[in-house]
Amino acid sequence: MSVVFERKGDTLVALLSGEIDHHTAAEFRDSIDREAEMLHPSVLVLDFGGIGFMDSSGIGLIMGRYRNAAAYGGVIRVINPSPMIERMMKLAGMTRLDVI
């Protein structure tokens, strides 16, 4: 499990790798929140290209970051999800939030 951050102007990209489950979600959340709290990016991009597995904890991770970003006027985007993760996100109704 790891998160690497890249800053591109007002955009913060979090490159995630590993698995997101109930054991790792808190570590991902804490890393992302710590960085976003310092920078308050206009756009927080969660790059799921390195995520091989995600359970429902990943949906909670995304939703929490969505609420946090909205609180300071930012938005989030999820990029590079695997087909399985994208399907899970669509089933959870995330297309209505315009994050994918």
Short mmCIF file of N, CA and C in Angstrom, two decimals:
data_model
loop_
_atom_site.label_atom_id
_atom_site.label_comp_id
_atom_site.label_asym_id
_atom_site.label_seq_id
_atom_site.Cartn_x
_atom_site.Cartn_y
_atom_site.Cartn_z
N MET A 1 0.84 -1.17 0.00
CA MET A 1 0.00 0.00 0.00
C MET A 1 0.88 1.23 0.00
N SER A 2 0.66 2.11 -0.96
CA SER A 2 1.41 3.35 -0.95
C SER A 2 0.63 4.44 -1.68
N VAL A 3 0.97 5.67 -1.32
CA VAL A 3 0.42 6.85 -2.00
C VAL A 3 1.59 7.76 -2.31
N VAL A 4 1.70 8.15 -3.56
CA VAL A 4 2.71 9.11 -4.00
C VAL A 4 1.95 10.32 -4.53
N PHE A 5 2.39 11.49 -4.14
CA PHE A 5 1.69 12.72 -4.53
C PHE A 5 2.47 13.50 -5.57
N GLU A 6 1.72 14.07 -6.50
CA GLU A 6 2.28 14.99 -7.50
C GLU A 6 1.41 16.22 -7.49
N ARG A 7 2.06 17.37 -7.48
CA ARG A 7 1.33 18.63 -7.51
C ARG A 7 1.49 19.25 -8.88
N LYS A 8 0.37 19.61 -9.49
CA LYS A 8 0.36 20.24 -10.81
C LYS A 8 -0.51 21.49 -10.72
N GLY A 9 0.11 22.61 -10.41
CA GLY A 9 -0.64 23.84 -10.22
C GLY A 9 -1.59 23.70 -9.05
N ASP A 10 -2.88 23.90 -9.31
CA ASP A 10 -3.91 23.79 -8.28
C ASP A 10 -4.47 22.38 -8.15
N THR A 11 -3.82 21.42 -8.80
CA THR A 11 -4.27 20.03 -8.78
C THR A 11 -3.30 19.18 -7.98
N LEU A 12 -3.85 18.34 -7.13
CA LEU A 12 -3.06 17.38 -6.37
C LEU A 12 -3.44 15.99 -6.87
N VAL A 13 -2.44 15.25 -7.34
CA VAL A 13 -2.66 13.89 -7.83
C VAL A 13 -2.12 12.92 -6.79
N ALA A 14 -2.97 11.99 -6.36
CA ALA A 14 -2.57 10.94 -5.44
C ALA A 14 -2.50 9.64 -6.23
N LEU A 15 -1.30 9.13 -6.42
CA LEU A 15 -1.08 7.87 -7.14
C LEU A 15 -1.14 6.75 -6.12
N LEU A 16 -2.22 5.97 -6.17
CA LEU A 16 -2.43 4.91 -5.20
C LEU A 16 -1.97 3.57 -5.76
N SER A 17 -1.41 2.73 -4.89
CA SER A 17 -1.03 1.39 -5.32
C SER A 17 -1.27 0.40 -4.20
N GLY A 18 -1.56 -0.82 -4.58
CA GLY A 18 -1.82 -1.87 -3.62
C GLY A 18 -3.29 -2.27 -3.65
N GLU A 19 -3.83 -2.57 -2.48
CA GLU A 19 -5.22 -2.97 -2.34
C GLU A 19 -5.92 -2.03 -1.35
N ILE A 20 -7.19 -1.77 -1.61
CA ILE A 20 -7.98 -0.98 -0.68
C ILE A 20 -9.02 -1.89 -0.07
N ASP A 21 -8.85 -2.16 1.21
CA ASP A 21 -9.81 -2.96 1.97
C ASP A 21 -9.91 -2.39 3.37
N HIS A 22 -10.63 -3.05 4.25
CA HIS A 22 -10.83 -2.49 5.59
C HIS A 22 -9.53 -2.39 6.37
N HIS A 23 -8.48 -3.12 5.95
CA HIS A 23 -7.19 -3.04 6.64
C HIS A 23 -6.35 -1.84 6.18
N THR A 24 -6.49 -1.45 4.92
CA THR A 24 -5.62 -0.40 4.36
C THR A 24 -6.31 0.94 4.13
N ALA A 25 -7.63 0.96 4.12
CA ALA A 25 -8.35 2.19 3.78
C ALA A 25 -7.98 3.36 4.70
N ALA A 26 -7.81 3.09 5.99
CA ALA A 26 -7.47 4.16 6.93
C ALA A 26 -6.11 4.78 6.61
N GLU A 27 -5.15 3.95 6.22
CA GLU A 27 -3.82 4.47 5.86
C GLU A 27 -3.89 5.36 4.63
N PHE A 28 -4.64 4.89 3.60
CA PHE A 28 -4.82 5.72 2.40
C PHE A 28 -5.50 7.03 2.79
N ARG A 29 -6.58 6.93 3.55
CA ARG A 29 -7.35 8.11 3.95
C ARG A 29 -6.48 9.12 4.69
N ASP A 30 -5.72 8.64 5.66
CA ASP A 30 -4.90 9.55 6.45
C ASP A 30 -3.84 10.25 5.60
N SER A 31 -3.19 9.52 4.71
CA SER A 31 -2.17 10.12 3.84
C SER A 31 -2.77 11.18 2.93
N ILE A 32 -3.89 10.84 2.30
CA ILE A 32 -4.52 11.77 1.36
C ILE A 32 -5.05 13.00 2.10
N ASP A 33 -5.70 12.78 3.24
CA ASP A 33 -6.25 13.91 4.00
C ASP A 33 -5.16 14.85 4.49
N ARG A 34 -4.08 14.30 4.95
CA ARG A 34 -2.97 15.12 5.46
C ARG A 34 -2.44 16.05 4.35
N GLU A 35 -2.23 15.49 3.18
CA GLU A 35 -1.70 16.29 2.06
C GLU A 35 -2.73 17.31 1.58
N ALA A 36 -3.97 16.89 1.42
CA ALA A 36 -5.02 17.78 0.92
C ALA A 36 -5.32 18.91 1.91
N GLU A 37 -5.24 18.61 3.20
CA GLU A 37 -5.48 19.65 4.21
C GLU A 37 -4.44 20.76 4.15
N MET A 38 -3.22 20.40 3.84
CA MET A 38 -2.16 21.41 3.74
C MET A 38 -2.32 22.27 2.50
N LEU A 39 -2.76 21.66 1.39
CA LEU A 39 -2.75 22.35 0.10
C LEU A 39 -4.11 22.88 -0.35
N HIS A 40 -5.21 22.28 0.12
CA HIS A 40 -6.55 22.63 -0.35
C HIS A 40 -6.58 22.77 -1.87
N PRO A 41 -6.29 21.70 -2.59
CA PRO A 41 -6.26 21.78 -4.06
C PRO A 41 -7.65 22.01 -4.64
N SER A 42 -7.71 22.69 -5.76
CA SER A 42 -8.99 22.86 -6.45
C SER A 42 -9.50 21.51 -6.95
N VAL A 43 -8.56 20.68 -7.39
CA VAL A 43 -8.90 19.34 -7.88
C VAL A 43 -8.00 18.33 -7.19
N LEU A 44 -8.62 17.32 -6.59
CA LEU A 44 -7.88 16.21 -6.01
C LEU A 44 -8.13 15.02 -6.93
N VAL A 45 -7.07 14.53 -7.55
CA VAL A 45 -7.18 13.40 -8.45
C VAL A 45 -6.70 12.15 -7.73
N LEU A 46 -7.57 11.14 -7.69
CA LEU A 46 -7.21 9.85 -7.12
C LEU A 46 -6.93 8.91 -8.28
N ASP A 47 -5.66 8.58 -8.49
CA ASP A 47 -5.26 7.72 -9.60
C ASP A 47 -5.24 6.28 -9.11
N PHE A 48 -6.22 5.50 -9.57
CA PHE A 48 -6.38 4.11 -9.15
C PHE A 48 -5.63 3.13 -10.05
N GLY A 49 -4.75 3.63 -10.91
CA GLY A 49 -4.02 2.77 -11.84
C GLY A 49 -3.23 1.66 -11.16
N GLY A 50 -2.78 1.87 -9.94
CA GLY A 50 -2.00 0.87 -9.23
C GLY A 50 -2.80 0.05 -8.23
N ILE A 51 -4.12 0.19 -8.25
CA ILE A 51 -4.96 -0.56 -7.30
C ILE A 51 -5.42 -1.85 -7.97
N GLY A 52 -5.03 -2.97 -7.38
CA GLY A 52 -5.41 -4.26 -7.93
C GLY A 52 -6.71 -4.81 -7.38
N PHE A 53 -7.09 -4.38 -6.19
CA PHE A 53 -8.31 -4.87 -5.55
C PHE A 53 -8.89 -3.76 -4.69
N MET A 54 -10.22 -3.69 -4.68
CA MET A 54 -10.90 -2.74 -3.82
C MET A 54 -12.21 -3.35 -3.37
N ASP A 55 -12.51 -3.26 -2.06
CA ASP A 55 -13.82 -3.66 -1.58
C ASP A 55 -14.62 -2.39 -1.27
N SER A 56 -15.70 -2.54 -0.55
CA SER A 56 -16.56 -1.38 -0.28
C SER A 56 -15.86 -0.30 0.54
N SER A 57 -14.77 -0.64 1.19
CA SER A 57 -13.99 0.38 1.92
C SER A 57 -13.47 1.45 0.96
N GLY A 58 -13.22 1.07 -0.27
CA GLY A 58 -12.76 2.02 -1.28
C GLY A 58 -13.84 3.04 -1.63
N ILE A 59 -15.09 2.59 -1.64
CA ILE A 59 -16.20 3.52 -1.89
C ILE A 59 -16.25 4.54 -0.77
N GLY A 60 -16.09 4.07 0.45
CA GLY A 60 -16.06 4.99 1.60
C GLY A 60 -14.90 5.95 1.54
N LEU A 61 -13.75 5.46 1.08
CA LEU A 61 -12.57 6.31 0.93
C LEU A 61 -12.86 7.44 -0.06
N ILE A 62 -13.44 7.10 -1.19
CA ILE A 62 -13.74 8.10 -2.21
C ILE A 62 -14.79 9.09 -1.70
N MET A 63 -15.85 8.57 -1.08
CA MET A 63 -16.92 9.46 -0.60
C MET A 63 -16.42 10.43 0.47
N GLY A 64 -15.58 9.95 1.37
CA GLY A 64 -15.03 10.83 2.40
C GLY A 64 -14.17 11.93 1.81
N ARG A 65 -13.36 11.60 0.80
CA ARG A 65 -12.52 12.61 0.16
C ARG A 65 -13.39 13.59 -0.63
N TYR A 66 -14.49 13.09 -1.20
CA TYR A 66 -15.43 13.95 -1.91
C TYR A 66 -16.01 15.00 -0.96
N ARG A 67 -16.46 14.55 0.21
CA ARG A 67 -17.03 15.48 1.20
C ARG A 67 -15.98 16.47 1.70
N ASN A 68 -14.78 16.00 1.97
CA ASN A 68 -13.72 16.90 2.44
C ASN A 68 -13.39 17.96 1.40
N ALA A 69 -13.25 17.54 0.15
CA ALA A 69 -12.93 18.50 -0.91
C ALA A 69 -14.05 19.52 -1.07
N ALA A 70 -15.29 19.06 -1.03
CA ALA A 70 -16.42 19.97 -1.17
C ALA A 70 -16.44 21.01 -0.05
N ALA A 71 -15.99 20.63 1.13
CA ALA A 71 -15.99 21.55 2.28
C ALA A 71 -15.08 22.75 2.05
N TYR A 72 -14.00 22.58 1.28
CA TYR A 72 -13.12 23.72 1.01
C TYR A 72 -13.25 24.21 -0.44
N GLY A 73 -14.29 23.79 -1.13
CA GLY A 73 -14.57 24.28 -2.48
C GLY A 73 -13.86 23.52 -3.58
N GLY A 74 -13.30 22.36 -3.28
CA GLY A 74 -12.61 21.56 -4.28
C GLY A 74 -13.48 20.45 -4.83
N VAL A 75 -12.96 19.76 -5.81
CA VAL A 75 -13.62 18.60 -6.41
C VAL A 75 -12.63 17.45 -6.47
N ILE A 76 -13.15 16.24 -6.63
CA ILE A 76 -12.25 15.11 -6.82
C ILE A 76 -12.58 14.43 -8.14
N ARG A 77 -11.59 13.75 -8.66
CA ARG A 77 -11.72 12.94 -9.86
C ARG A 77 -11.02 11.62 -9.59
N VAL A 78 -11.61 10.54 -10.04
CA VAL A 78 -10.99 9.22 -9.96
C VAL A 78 -10.60 8.84 -11.38
N ILE A 79 -9.32 8.54 -11.58
CA ILE A 79 -8.85 8.17 -12.91
C ILE A 79 -8.22 6.77 -12.86
N ASN A 80 -8.20 6.13 -13.98
CA ASN A 80 -7.56 4.84 -14.20
C ASN A 80 -8.07 3.70 -13.32
N PRO A 81 -9.38 3.66 -13.02
CA PRO A 81 -9.86 2.50 -12.25
C PRO A 81 -9.89 1.27 -13.16
N SER A 82 -9.67 0.10 -12.59
CA SER A 82 -9.82 -1.13 -13.37
C SER A 82 -11.29 -1.27 -13.75
N PRO A 83 -11.60 -2.11 -14.73
CA PRO A 83 -13.01 -2.29 -15.09
C PRO A 83 -13.87 -2.75 -13.89
N MET A 84 -13.34 -3.60 -13.04
CA MET A 84 -14.09 -4.07 -11.87
C MET A 84 -14.36 -2.93 -10.89
N ILE A 85 -13.35 -2.12 -10.65
CA ILE A 85 -13.51 -0.99 -9.73
C ILE A 85 -14.45 0.05 -10.32
N GLU A 86 -14.34 0.31 -11.61
CA GLU A 86 -15.25 1.26 -12.25
C GLU A 86 -16.69 0.77 -12.16
N ARG A 87 -16.91 -0.52 -12.36
CA ARG A 87 -18.25 -1.09 -12.26
C ARG A 87 -18.79 -0.92 -10.84
N MET A 88 -17.95 -1.19 -9.84
CA MET A 88 -18.35 -1.04 -8.45
C MET A 88 -18.74 0.42 -8.17
N MET A 89 -17.96 1.36 -8.69
CA MET A 89 -18.25 2.77 -8.48
C MET A 89 -19.57 3.17 -9.13
N LYS A 90 -19.81 2.65 -10.32
CA LYS A 90 -21.07 2.96 -11.01
C LYS A 90 -22.25 2.38 -10.26
N LEU A 91 -22.12 1.15 -9.75
CA LEU A 91 -23.19 0.53 -8.98
C LEU A 91 -23.47 1.31 -7.69
N ALA A 92 -22.44 1.94 -7.15
CA ALA A 92 -22.60 2.75 -5.93
C ALA A 92 -23.17 4.14 -6.23
N GLY A 93 -23.40 4.45 -7.51
CA GLY A 93 -24.01 5.72 -7.88
C GLY A 93 -23.04 6.88 -8.01
N MET A 94 -21.78 6.59 -8.15
CA MET A 94 -20.78 7.67 -8.18
C MET A 94 -20.81 8.46 -9.49
N THR A 95 -21.46 7.96 -10.52
CA THR A 95 -21.55 8.74 -11.75
C THR A 95 -22.37 10.00 -11.51
N ARG A 96 -23.31 9.95 -10.58
CA ARG A 96 -24.10 11.16 -10.27
C ARG A 96 -23.25 12.23 -9.62
N LEU A 97 -22.16 11.83 -8.96
CA LEU A 97 -21.28 12.80 -8.31
C LEU A 97 -20.24 13.36 -9.26
N ASP A 98 -20.18 12.82 -10.47
CA ASP A 98 -19.23 13.28 -11.50
C ASP A 98 -17.79 13.14 -11.03
N VAL A 99 -17.46 12.02 -10.38
CA VAL A 99 -16.07 11.80 -9.95
C VAL A 99 -15.33 10.88 -10.92
N ILE A 100 -16.08 10.11 -11.73
CA ILE A 100 -15.42 9.24 -12.71
C ILE A 100 -15.84 9.61 -14.11
#
